[in-house]
PDB file of C-alpha atoms and ligand atoms in Angstrom:
ATOM      1  CA  UNK A   1     -24.651  -7.480   0.274  1.00 86.00           C
ATOM      2  CA  UNK A   2     -22.808  -4.045  -1.115  1.00 96.00           C
ATOM      3  CA  UNK A   3     -19.136  -4.054   0.425  1.00 98.00           C
ATOM      4  CA  UNK A   4     -17.396  -0.669   1.337  1.00 98.00           C
ATOM      5  CA  UNK A   5     -13.665  -0.586   0.032  1.00 98.00           C
ATOM      6  CA  UNK A   6     -11.426   2.023   1.091  1.00 99.00           C
ATOM      7  CA  UNK A   7      -7.884   2.251  -0.978  1.00 99.00           C
ATOM      8  CA  UNK A   8      -5.337   4.827   0.147  1.00 99.00           C
ATOM      9  CA  UNK A   9      -3.195   5.622  -2.574  1.00 98.00           C
ATOM     10  CA  UNK A  10      -5.658   5.365  -5.256  1.00 99.00           C
ATOM     11  CA  UNK A  11      -4.884   8.214  -7.701  1.00 98.00           C
ATOM     12  CA  UNK A  12      -1.987   5.553  -9.552  1.00 98.00           C
ATOM     13  CA  UNK A  13      -0.424   1.970  -9.532  1.00 98.00           C
ATOM     14  CA  UNK A  14      -1.684  -0.318  -7.588  1.00 99.00           C
ATOM     15  CA  UNK A  15      -4.543   1.600  -5.530  1.00 99.00           C
ATOM     16  CA  UNK A  16      -6.065   2.971  -9.205  1.00 99.00           C
ATOM     17  CA  UNK A  17      -5.584  -0.667  -9.993  1.00 99.00           C
ATOM     18  CA  UNK A  18      -7.734  -2.027  -7.079  1.00 99.00           C
ATOM     19  CA  UNK A  19     -10.151   0.633  -7.588  1.00 98.00           C
ATOM     20  CA  UNK A  20     -10.562  -0.618 -10.881  1.00 98.00           C
ATOM     21  CA  UNK A  21     -10.848  -3.983 -10.213  1.00 98.00           C
ATOM     22  CA  UNK A  22     -13.297  -3.611  -7.113  1.00 98.00           C
ATOM     23  CA  UNK A  23     -15.556  -1.718  -8.907  1.00 98.00           C
ATOM     24  CA  UNK A  24     -19.048  -2.744  -9.672  1.00 98.00           C
ATOM     25  CA  UNK A  25     -22.458  -2.815  -8.625  1.00 97.00           C
ATOM     26  CA  UNK A  26     -21.742  -4.745  -5.435  1.00 97.00           C
ATOM     27  CA  UNK A  27     -19.028  -2.130  -4.267  1.00 98.00           C
ATOM     28  CA  UNK A  28     -18.840   1.217  -2.498  1.00 98.00           C
ATOM     29  CA  UNK A  29     -15.352   2.834  -3.003  1.00 98.00           C
ATOM     30  CA  UNK A  30     -13.688   5.337  -0.787  1.00 98.00           C
ATOM     31  CA  UNK A  31     -10.833   6.687  -2.950  1.00 98.00           C
ATOM     32  CA  UNK A  32      -8.077   8.501  -0.872  1.00 99.00           C
ATOM     33  CA  UNK A  33      -4.839  10.486  -2.780  1.00 99.00           C
ATOM     34  CA  UNK A  34      -3.454  13.926  -2.533  1.00 98.00           C
ATOM     35  CA  UNK A  35      -4.135  14.242  -6.283  1.00 98.00           C
ATOM     36  CA  UNK A  36      -7.545  14.857  -6.291  1.00 98.00           C
ATOM     37  CA  UNK A  37      -7.796  15.636 -10.069  1.00 98.00           C
ATOM     38  CA  UNK A  38      -6.664  12.078 -10.898  1.00 98.00           C
ATOM     39  CA  UNK A  39      -9.027  10.147  -8.369  1.00 98.00           C
ATOM     40  CA  UNK A  40     -11.951  12.767 -10.784  1.00 98.00           C
ATOM     41  CA  UNK A  41     -10.602  11.150 -13.760  1.00 98.00           C
ATOM     42  CA  UNK A  42     -10.425   7.671 -11.826  1.00 98.00           C
ATOM     43  CA  UNK A  43     -14.161   7.919 -10.736  1.00 98.00           C
ATOM     44  CA  UNK A  44     -15.382   8.849 -14.424  1.00 98.00           C
ATOM     45  CA  UNK A  45     -13.648   5.935 -16.168  1.00 98.00           C
ATOM     46  CA  UNK A  46     -15.593   3.675 -13.221  1.00 98.00           C
ATOM     47  CA  UNK A  47     -18.765   4.924 -14.338  1.00 96.00           C
ATOM     48  CA  UNK A  48     -21.886   3.772 -12.298  1.00 96.00           C
ATOM     49  CA  UNK A  49     -19.621   2.639  -9.357  1.00 98.00           C
ATOM     50  CA  UNK A  50     -20.518   4.585  -5.881  1.00 98.00           C
ATOM     51  CA  UNK A  51     -17.647   6.473  -5.066  1.00 98.00           C
ATOM     52  CA  UNK A  52     -16.652   9.078  -2.460  1.00 98.00           C
ATOM     53  CA  UNK A  53     -13.426  10.745  -3.060  1.00 98.00           C
ATOM     54  CA  UNK A  54     -11.280  12.019  -0.290  1.00 98.00           C
ATOM     55  CA  UNK A  55      -8.121  14.122  -1.133  1.00 98.00           C
ATOM     56  CA  UNK A  56      -6.458  13.625   1.858  1.00 98.00           C
ATOM     57  CA  UNK A  57      -2.732  13.172   2.745  1.00 98.00           C
ATOM     58  CA  UNK A  58      -2.177  10.497   5.199  1.00 98.00           C
ATOM     59  CA  UNK A  59       0.642  11.911   6.949  1.00 98.00           C
ATOM     60  CA  UNK A  60      -1.653  14.106   8.270  1.00 98.00           C
ATOM     61  CA  UNK A  61      -2.824  12.504  11.670  1.00 98.00           C
ATOM     62  CA  UNK A  62      -5.913  15.142  12.531  1.00 98.00           C
ATOM     63  CA  UNK A  63      -6.817  14.818   8.633  1.00 98.00           C
ATOM     64  CA  UNK A  64      -7.318  11.408   8.612  1.00 98.00           C
ATOM     65  CA  UNK A  65      -9.225  10.973  12.144  1.00 98.00           C
ATOM     66  CA  UNK A  66     -11.572  13.985  11.038  1.00 98.00           C
ATOM     67  CA  UNK A  67     -12.421  12.675   7.523  1.00 98.00           C
ATOM     68  CA  UNK A  68     -12.498   9.135   8.001  1.00 98.00           C
ATOM     69  CA  UNK A  69     -14.522   9.637  11.183  1.00 98.00           C
ATOM     70  CA  UNK A  70     -16.865  11.984   9.179  1.00 98.00           C
ATOM     71  CA  UNK A  71     -17.556   9.725   6.196  1.00 98.00           C
ATOM     72  CA  UNK A  72     -20.885   9.939   4.692  1.00 98.00           C
ATOM     73  CA  UNK A  73     -23.537   7.372   5.920  1.00 97.00           C
ATOM     74  CA  UNK A  74     -23.403   5.103   3.130  1.00 97.00           C
ATOM     75  CA  UNK A  75     -19.587   4.886   3.373  1.00 98.00           C
ATOM     76  CA  UNK A  76     -18.980   4.463   7.027  1.00 98.00           C
ATOM     77  CA  UNK A  77     -19.004   0.777   7.253  1.00 98.00           C
ATOM     78  CA  UNK A  78     -15.825  -0.032   5.993  1.00 98.00           C
ATOM     79  CA  UNK A  79     -15.241  -3.873   5.211  1.00 98.00           C
ATOM     80  CA  UNK A  80     -12.010  -3.400   3.195  1.00 99.00           C
ATOM     81  CA  UNK A  81      -9.173  -1.371   3.851  1.00 99.00           C
ATOM     82  CA  UNK A  82      -6.136  -1.496   1.789  1.00 99.00           C
ATOM     83  CA  UNK A  83      -3.169   0.787   2.703  1.00 99.00           C
ATOM     84  CA  UNK A  84      -1.527   0.909   0.314  1.00 98.00           C
ATOM     85  CA  UNK A  85      -0.167   4.939   0.108  1.00 99.00           C
ATOM     86  CA  UNK A  86       3.105   4.456   0.077  1.00 98.00           C
ATOM     87  CA  UNK A  87       6.822   5.763  -1.781  1.00 98.00           C
ATOM     88  CA  UNK A  88      10.355   5.248  -1.694  1.00 98.00           C
ATOM     89  CA  UNK A  89      12.689   8.340  -2.278  1.00 98.00           C
ATOM     90  CA  UNK A  90      15.938   8.224  -3.473  1.00 98.00           C
ATOM     91  CA  UNK A  91      18.601   5.166  -3.316  1.00 98.00           C
ATOM     92  CA  UNK A  92      21.194   6.997  -1.541  1.00 98.00           C
ATOM     93  CA  UNK A  93      23.199   5.101   0.617  1.00 98.00           C
ATOM     94  CA  UNK A  94      22.577   5.905   4.314  1.00 98.00           C
ATOM     95  CA  UNK A  95      25.552   8.296   4.965  1.00 98.00           C
ATOM     96  CA  UNK A  96      24.555  10.522   1.793  1.00 98.00           C
ATOM     97  CA  UNK A  97      20.844  10.379   1.997  1.00 96.00           C
ATOM     98  CA  UNK A  98      18.796  13.463   3.106  1.00 96.00           C
ATOM     99  CA  UNK A  99      17.372  13.511   6.140  1.00 98.00           C
ATOM    100  CA  UNK A 100      13.793  14.835   4.906  1.00 98.00           C
ATOM    101  CA  UNK A 101      13.547  11.953   2.576  1.00 98.00           C
ATOM    102  CA  UNK A 102      13.412   9.349   5.584  1.00 98.00           C
ATOM    103  CA  UNK A 103      11.002  11.335   7.532  1.00 98.00           C
ATOM    104  CA  UNK A 104       8.834  11.650   4.632  1.00 98.00           C
ATOM    105  CA  UNK A 105       8.811   7.417   4.165  1.00 99.00           C
ATOM    106  CA  UNK A 106       8.306   7.290   7.765  1.00 99.00           C
ATOM    107  CA  UNK A 107       5.313   9.570   7.902  1.00 99.00           C
ATOM    108  CA  UNK A 108       3.755   8.357   4.769  1.00 99.00           C
ATOM    109  CA  UNK A 109       4.741   4.324   5.144  1.00 99.00           C
ATOM    110  CA  UNK A 110       4.543   3.767   8.724  1.00 99.00           C
ATOM    111  CA  UNK A 111       2.542   6.854  10.375  1.00 99.00           C
ATOM    112  CA  UNK A 112       0.047   7.170   7.542  1.00 99.00           C
ATOM    113  CA  UNK A 113      -0.757   3.343   7.724  1.00 99.00           C
ATOM    114  CA  UNK A 114      -1.230   3.388  11.195  1.00 99.00           C
ATOM    115  CA  UNK A 115      -3.123   6.605  11.479  1.00 99.00           C
ATOM    116  CA  UNK A 116      -5.867   5.033   8.935  1.00 99.00           C
ATOM    117  CA  UNK A 117      -5.628   1.764  10.498  1.00 99.00           C
ATOM    118  CA  UNK A 118      -6.383   2.795  14.102  1.00 98.00           C
ATOM    119  CA  UNK A 119      -9.355   5.043  12.571  1.00 98.00           C
ATOM    120  CA  UNK A 120     -10.850   2.118  10.677  1.00 98.00           C
ATOM    121  CA  UNK A 121     -10.441  -1.314  13.077  1.00 98.00           C
ATOM    122  CA  UNK A 122     -12.815  -0.018  15.866  1.00 98.00           C
ATOM    123  CA  UNK A 123     -15.631  -0.166  13.529  1.00 98.00           C
ATOM    124  CA  UNK A 124     -14.724  -3.227  11.957  1.00 98.00           C
ATOM    125  CA  UNK A 125     -14.132  -4.958  15.647  1.00 98.00           C
ATOM    126  CA  UNK A 126     -17.317  -3.756  16.429  1.00 98.00           C
ATOM    127  CA  UNK A 127     -19.581  -5.152  13.353  1.00 98.00           C
ATOM    128  CA  UNK A 128     -17.328  -8.503  13.362  1.00 98.00           C
ATOM    129  CA  UNK A 129     -16.622  -7.720   9.719  1.00 98.00           C
ATOM    130  CA  UNK A 130     -13.619  -6.580   7.700  1.00 98.00           C
ATOM    131  CA  UNK A 131     -10.299  -7.140   6.465  1.00 99.00           C
ATOM    132  CA  UNK A 132      -7.174  -5.067   6.254  1.00 99.00           C
ATOM    133  CA  UNK A 133      -4.716  -5.644   3.431  1.00 99.00           C
ATOM    134  CA  UNK A 134      -1.399  -3.740   4.027  1.00 99.00           C
ATOM    135  CA  UNK A 135       1.048  -3.008   1.069  1.00 99.00           C
ATOM    136  CA  UNK A 136       4.839  -3.978   2.410  1.00 99.00           C
ATOM    137  CA  UNK A 137       7.268  -5.036  -0.136  1.00 98.00           C
ATOM    138  CA  UNK A 138       9.936  -7.767  -0.572  1.00 98.00           C
ATOM    139  CA  UNK A 139      12.001  -4.560   0.694  1.00 98.00           C
ATOM    140  CA  UNK A 140      10.724  -5.202   3.905  1.00 98.00           C
ATOM    141  CA  UNK A 141      12.771  -8.556   4.382  1.00 98.00           C
ATOM    142  CA  UNK A 142      15.326  -8.536   1.826  1.00 97.00           C
ATOM    143  CA  UNK A 143      18.410  -5.641   2.282  1.00 97.00           C
ATOM    144  CA  UNK A 144      19.469  -3.842  -0.949  1.00 97.00           C
ATOM    145  CA  UNK A 145      22.084  -0.698  -1.363  1.00 97.00           C
ATOM    146  CA  UNK A 146      20.088   2.353  -0.815  1.00 98.00           C
ATOM    147  CA  UNK A 147      16.892   0.704   0.736  1.00 98.00           C
ATOM    148  CA  UNK A 148      18.358   1.680   4.233  1.00 98.00           C
ATOM    149  CA  UNK A 149      15.171   3.692   5.344  1.00 98.00           C
ATOM    150  CA  UNK A 150      12.299   2.333   2.531  1.00 98.00           C
ATOM    151  CA  UNK A 151      12.860  -1.412   3.537  1.00 98.00           C
ATOM    152  CA  UNK A 152      12.739  -0.650   7.240  1.00 99.00           C
ATOM    153  CA  UNK A 153       9.295   1.262   7.087  1.00 99.00           C
ATOM    154  CA  UNK A 154       8.073  -1.960   5.073  1.00 99.00           C
ATOM    155  CA  UNK A 155       9.445  -4.534   7.771  1.00 99.00           C
ATOM    156  CA  UNK A 156       7.583  -2.527  10.129  1.00 99.00           C
ATOM    157  CA  UNK A 157       4.216  -3.123   7.798  1.00 99.00           C
ATOM    158  CA  UNK A 158       5.313  -6.697   7.875  1.00 98.00           C
ATOM    159  CA  UNK A 159       5.702  -6.863  11.867  1.00 98.00           C
ATOM    160  CA  UNK A 160       2.701  -4.664  12.525  1.00 99.00           C
ATOM    161  CA  UNK A 161       0.607  -6.687  10.229  1.00 99.00           C
ATOM    162  CA  UNK A 162       1.390  -9.852  12.441  1.00 98.00           C
ATOM    163  CA  UNK A 163       0.749  -7.866  15.430  1.00 98.00           C
ATOM    164  CA  UNK A 164      -2.628  -7.012  14.211  1.00 98.00           C
ATOM    165  CA  UNK A 165      -3.269 -10.803  13.879  1.00 98.00           C
ATOM    166  CA  UNK A 166      -2.404 -11.306  17.280  1.00 98.00           C
ATOM    167  CA  UNK A 167      -4.329  -8.620  18.680  1.00 98.00           C
ATOM    168  CA  UNK A 168      -7.583 -10.049  16.736  1.00 98.00           C
ATOM    169  CA  UNK A 169      -7.442 -13.168  17.204  1.00 98.00           C
ATOM    170  CA  UNK A 170     -10.756 -14.192  18.130  1.00 98.00           C
ATOM    171  CA  UNK A 171     -12.829 -11.850  16.104  1.00 98.00           C
ATOM    172  CA  UNK A 172     -12.977 -12.491  12.452  1.00 98.00           C
ATOM    173  CA  UNK A 173     -11.123  -9.730  10.827  1.00 98.00           C
ATOM    174  CA  UNK A 174      -8.468 -10.948   8.515  1.00 98.00           C
ATOM    175  CA  UNK A 175      -5.261  -8.739   7.786  1.00 99.00           C
ATOM    176  CA  UNK A 176      -3.138  -9.321   5.191  1.00 99.00           C
ATOM    177  CA  UNK A 177       0.611  -8.160   3.793  1.00 99.00           C
ATOM    178  CA  UNK A 178       0.959  -8.224   0.541  1.00 99.00           C
ATOM    179  CA  UNK A 179       4.950  -8.153  -0.671  1.00 98.00           C
ATOM    180  CA  UNK A 180       5.458  -7.172  -4.058  1.00 98.00           C
ATOM    181  CA  UNK A 181       8.861  -6.933  -5.938  1.00 98.00           C
ATOM    182  CA  UNK A 182       9.405  -5.265  -9.115  1.00 98.00           C
ATOM    183  CA  UNK A 183       6.323  -3.320 -10.238  1.00 98.00           C
ATOM    184  CA  UNK A 184       5.808  -0.790 -13.044  1.00 98.00           C
ATOM    185  CA  UNK A 185       3.688   2.072 -11.512  1.00 98.00           C
ATOM    186  CA  UNK A 186       5.090   5.505 -10.596  1.00 98.00           C
ATOM    187  CA  UNK A 187       7.149   4.104  -7.827  1.00 98.00           C
ATOM    188  CA  UNK A 188      10.418   4.493  -9.441  1.00 98.00           C
ATOM    189  CA  UNK A 189       9.334   7.922 -11.075  1.00 98.00           C
ATOM    190  CA  UNK A 190       8.435   9.050  -7.486  1.00 98.00           C
ATOM    191  CA  UNK A 191      11.746   7.573  -6.170  1.00 98.00           C
ATOM    192  CA  UNK A 192      13.898   9.392  -8.839  1.00 98.00           C
ATOM    193  CA  UNK A 193      12.277  12.719  -8.243  1.00 98.00           C
ATOM    194  CA  UNK A 194      10.559  12.680 -11.492  1.00 98.00           C
ATOM    195  CA  UNK A 195      13.296  11.433 -13.544  1.00 98.00           C
ATOM    196  CA  UNK A 196      11.814   9.468 -16.416  1.00 98.00           C
ATOM    197  CA  UNK A 197      14.385   8.414 -18.060  1.00 98.00           C
ATOM    198  CA  UNK A 198      16.324   6.863 -14.696  1.00 98.00           C
ATOM    199  CA  UNK A 199      12.510   5.371 -14.250  1.00 98.00           C
ATOM    200  CA  UNK A 200      12.518   3.627 -17.053  1.00 98.00           C
ATOM    201  CA  UNK A 201      15.969   2.415 -16.884  1.00 98.00           C
ATOM    202  CA  UNK A 202      14.791   0.062 -13.448  1.00 98.00           C
ATOM    203  CA  UNK A 203      12.256  -1.919 -15.996  1.00 98.00           C
ATOM    204  CA  UNK A 204      14.182  -1.931 -18.871  1.00 98.00           C
ATOM    205  CA  UNK A 205      14.592  -5.348 -20.702  1.00 98.00           C
ATOM    206  CA  UNK A 206      12.231  -7.734 -18.329  1.00 98.00           C
ATOM    207  CA  UNK A 207       9.089  -8.108 -17.499  1.00 98.00           C
ATOM    208  CA  UNK A 208       8.089  -6.562 -14.277  1.00 98.00           C
ATOM    209  CA  UNK A 209       4.718  -6.915 -12.317  1.00 98.00           C
ATOM    210  CA  UNK A 210       1.812  -4.852 -13.272  1.00 98.00           C
ATOM    211  CA  UNK A 211      -0.486  -2.726 -10.956  1.00 98.00           C
ATOM    212  CA  UNK A 212      -3.081  -5.157 -12.492  1.00 98.00           C
ATOM    213  CA  UNK A 213      -1.260  -8.058 -11.462  1.00 98.00           C
ATOM    214  CA  UNK A 214      -1.212  -6.781  -7.760  1.00 99.00           C
ATOM    215  CA  UNK A 215      -4.887  -5.427  -7.766  1.00 99.00           C
ATOM    216  CA  UNK A 216      -5.772  -9.294  -8.762  1.00 98.00           C
ATOM    217  CA  UNK A 217      -4.182 -10.867  -6.069  1.00 98.00           C
ATOM    218  CA  UNK A 218      -5.569  -8.466  -3.653  1.00 99.00           C
ATOM    219  CA  UNK A 219      -9.533  -9.264  -5.277  1.00 98.00           C
ATOM    220  CA  UNK A 220      -8.255 -12.727  -4.356  1.00 98.00           C
ATOM    221  CA  UNK A 221      -7.199 -12.697  -1.044  1.00 98.00           C
ATOM    222  CA  UNK A 222     -10.092 -10.683   0.384  1.00 98.00           C
ATOM    223  CA  UNK A 223     -12.732 -13.039  -1.629  1.00 98.00           C
ATOM    224  CA  UNK A 224     -11.579 -16.252  -0.080  1.00 98.00           C
ATOM    225  CA  UNK A 225     -13.966 -17.798   2.253  1.00 98.00           C
ATOM    226  CA  UNK A 226     -13.958 -16.237   5.928  1.00 98.00           C
ATOM    227  CA  UNK A 227     -12.282 -18.775   7.524  1.00 98.00           C
ATOM    228  CA  UNK A 228      -8.993 -18.226   5.656  1.00 98.00           C
ATOM    229  CA  UNK A 229      -6.235 -15.438   6.339  1.00 98.00           C
ATOM    230  CA  UNK A 230      -3.708 -15.153   3.864  1.00 98.00           C
ATOM    231  CA  UNK A 231      -1.200 -13.724   6.179  1.00 98.00           C
ATOM    232  CA  UNK A 232       1.289 -12.345   3.785  1.00 98.00           C
ATOM    233  CA  UNK A 233       1.994 -13.072   0.353  1.00 98.00           C
ATOM    234  CA  UNK A 234       5.807 -12.143  -1.265  1.00 98.00           C
ATOM    235  CA  UNK A 235       5.450 -11.809  -5.052  1.00 98.00           C
ATOM    236  CA  UNK A 236       7.954 -11.048  -7.653  1.00 98.00           C
ATOM    237  CA  UNK A 237       8.255 -10.984 -11.075  1.00 98.00           C
ATOM    238  CA  UNK A 238       9.697 -14.358 -12.475  1.00 98.00           C
ATOM    239  CA  UNK A 239      12.655 -12.254 -13.858  1.00 98.00           C
ATOM    240  CA  UNK A 240      13.937 -11.432 -10.404  1.00 98.00           C
ATOM    241  CA  UNK A 241      15.286 -13.358  -7.366  1.00 97.00           C
ATOM    242  CA  UNK A 242      17.606 -12.646  -4.322  1.00 96.00           C
ATOM    243  CA  UNK A 243      21.224 -11.780  -4.878  1.00 92.00           C
ATOM    244  CA  UNK A 244      24.059 -13.683  -3.274  1.00 92.00           C
ATOM    245  CA  UNK A 245      25.946 -12.392  -0.081  1.00 95.00           C
ATOM    246  CA  UNK A 246      28.259  -9.336  -1.010  1.00 94.00           C
ATOM    247  CA  UNK A 247      31.646  -9.591  -0.217  1.00 96.00           C
ATOM    248  CA  UNK A 248      33.887  -6.925  -0.271  1.00 96.00           C
ATOM    249  CA  UNK A 249      37.686  -8.081  -0.417  1.00 96.00           C
ATOM    250  CA  UNK A 250      40.901  -5.965   0.295  1.00 94.00           C
ATOM    251  CA  UNK A 251      43.763  -6.467  -2.132  1.00 91.00           C
ATOM    252  CA  UNK A 252      46.248  -9.045  -0.540  1.00 83.00           C
TER     253      UNK A 252
HETATM  254  P1  LIG B 301       2.779   4.847  -7.567  1.00 59.66           P
HETATM  255  O1  LIG B 301       3.554   6.056  -7.018  1.00 59.66           O
HETATM  256  O2  LIG B 301       2.395   4.502  -8.516  1.00 59.66           O
HETATM  257  O3  LIG B 301       1.417   5.184  -6.419  1.00 59.66           O
HETATM  258  C1  LIG B 301       1.285   5.286  -5.064  1.00 59.66           C
HETATM  259  C2  LIG B 301       0.110   6.139  -4.544  1.00 59.66           C
HETATM  260  O4  LIG B 301       0.279   6.405  -3.350  1.00 59.66           O
HETATM  261  C3  LIG B 301      -0.229   7.432  -5.372  1.00 59.66           C
HETATM  262  O5  LIG B 301      -1.665   7.125  -5.394  1.00 59.66           O
HETATM  263  C4  LIG B 301       0.033   8.397  -4.551  1.00 59.66           C
HETATM  264  O6  LIG B 301      -1.278   9.540  -4.616  1.00 59.66           O
HETATM  265  C5  LIG B 301      -0.390   7.758  -2.767  1.00 59.66           C
HETATM  266  N1  LIG B 301       0.204   8.406  -1.755  1.00 59.66           N
HETATM  267  C6  LIG B 301       1.890   8.927  -1.990  1.00 59.66           C
HETATM  268  N2  LIG B 301       1.902   9.614  -0.624  1.00 59.66           N
HETATM  269  C7  LIG B 301       0.800   9.897  -0.336  1.00 59.66           C
HETATM  270  C8  LIG B 301       0.355  10.319   1.050  1.00 59.66           C
HETATM  271  N3  LIG B 301       1.083  11.299   1.839  1.00 59.66           N
HETATM  272  N4  LIG B 301      -0.964  10.388   1.158  1.00 59.66           N
HETATM  273  C9  LIG B 301      -2.134   9.704   0.701  1.00 59.66           C
HETATM  274  N5  LIG B 301      -1.581   9.727  -0.790  1.00 59.66           N
HETATM  275  C10 LIG B 301      -0.210   9.299  -0.747  1.00 59.66           C
HETATM  276  O7  LIG B 301       3.208   3.809  -6.503  1.00 59.66           O
HETATM  277  P2  LIG B 301       2.865   1.995  -6.364  1.00 59.66           P
HETATM  278  O8  LIG B 301       1.225   1.731  -6.803  1.00 59.66           O
HETATM  279  O9  LIG B 301       3.912   1.350  -6.967  1.00 59.66           O
HETATM  280  O10 LIG B 301       2.849   2.042  -4.656  1.00 59.66           O
HETATM  281  C11 LIG B 301       2.029   1.718  -4.133  1.00 59.66           C
HETATM  282  C12 LIG B 301       2.192   0.682  -2.751  1.00 59.66           C
HETATM  283  O11 LIG B 301       3.168  -0.261  -3.364  1.00 59.66           O
HETATM  284  C13 LIG B 301       3.585   1.573  -2.112  1.00 59.66           C
HETATM  285  O12 LIG B 301       3.313   1.398  -0.560  1.00 59.66           O
HETATM  286  C14 LIG B 301       4.737   0.798  -2.352  1.00 59.66           C
HETATM  287  O13 LIG B 301       5.826   1.471  -1.454  1.00 59.66           O
HETATM  288  C15 LIG B 301       4.696  -0.213  -2.607  1.00 59.66           C
HETATM  289  N6  LIG B 301       5.387  -1.166  -3.509  1.00 59.66           N
HETATM  290  C16 LIG B 301       5.631  -0.725  -4.701  1.00 59.66           C
HETATM  291  C17 LIG B 301       6.425  -1.331  -5.622  1.00 59.66           C
HETATM  292  C18 LIG B 301       6.528  -1.321  -7.273  1.00 59.66           C
HETATM  293  O14 LIG B 301       7.653  -2.117  -7.248  1.00 59.66           O
HETATM  294  N7  LIG B 301       5.858  -0.508  -7.601  1.00 59.66           N
HETATM  295  C19 LIG B 301       6.967  -2.776  -5.131  1.00 59.66           C
HETATM  296  C20 LIG B 301       6.600  -3.439  -3.840  1.00 59.66           C
HETATM  297  C21 LIG B 301       5.793  -2.533  -3.048  1.00 59.66           C
HETATM  298  P3  LIG B 301      -0.758  10.936  -4.304  1.00 59.66           P
HETATM  299  O15 LIG B 301       0.506  11.357  -5.030  1.00 59.66           O
HETATM  300  O16 LIG B 301      -1.754  11.562  -5.334  1.00 59.66           O
HETATM  301  O17 LIG B 301      -0.979  11.282  -2.892  1.00 59.66           O
HETATM  302  C1  LIG B 302       9.597  -1.907  -4.088  1.00 59.66           C
HETATM  303  C2  LIG B 302      10.285  -3.001  -4.667  1.00 59.66           C
HETATM  304  O1  LIG B 302      12.653  -3.823  -4.778  1.00 59.66           O
HETATM  305  O2  LIG B 302      11.980  -1.667  -5.275  1.00 59.66           O
HETATM  306  O3  LIG B 302       8.754  -2.014  -2.683  1.00 59.66           O
HETATM  307  O4  LIG B 302      12.094  -2.106  -3.469  1.00 59.66           O
HETATM  308  S1  LIG B 302      11.870  -2.292  -4.445  1.00 59.66           S
END
């Protein structure tokens, strides 16, 4: 039977890689992003795969509700929702950052993910079929300087995913939180407001994860037998690990 897969943030990075990974005769793809032209190029690349493109800003509560409640007949029964749209903005300390950046991250990474989930989940429960894959981050558990609100939004994703599991006990619906570490996508370009040089520095002299690595993992967790739920998966490149506690010492 064909599976319908809805991917938010499908115009780049993990989302686009997921579209490529899931594409094929057994899949219908609903691809969501603000940059429609990128989705159109991706659709061309995917050839015969059935695609429905949605130019949609996940921060727009009414837009999400209106669009996702009016999907074309054949795309209505979503089997897999990949809540991937998200971003980090800046790396400034909390006392210096711009409140608009914080609000944008909350609106996208938390509220956008809530809006899409709330719209798609009731149908999954009714049909007794479905899998929600949320994209969290190692930043949701590990603090780092400048991670302030970005990390906090991903901590929300972690706890929300676990609480969805609690609500969905007794249904066959699966929920997974994927928590990647450093992966080279447009993520740093967006974080540093289009500064390509600064973004490239992030991945210099190391081998980061790729979007394809994460897409492969998402594909795997959704392909497991239906009685298995991967609750969360914390994935880093081998070259990344945690820092020791930082201690500020005063002069003696
Ligand atoms: P990219 O910047 O490459 O892709 C982000 C995607 O999200 C784009 O398709 C973008 O599309 C979409 N998006 C952003 N804001 C909105 C919005 N308001 N409405 C709809 N779509 C939106 O980054 P990644 O692929 O790396 O990021 C994907 C997810 O993975 C994010 O949630 C990120 O936080 C998370 N993550 C990334 C890591 C990394 O190191 N790369 C590590 C851990 C987690 P468009 O601009 O066209 O709307
Ligand atoms: C992205 C990973 O470490 O840049 O979520 O915050 S990190």
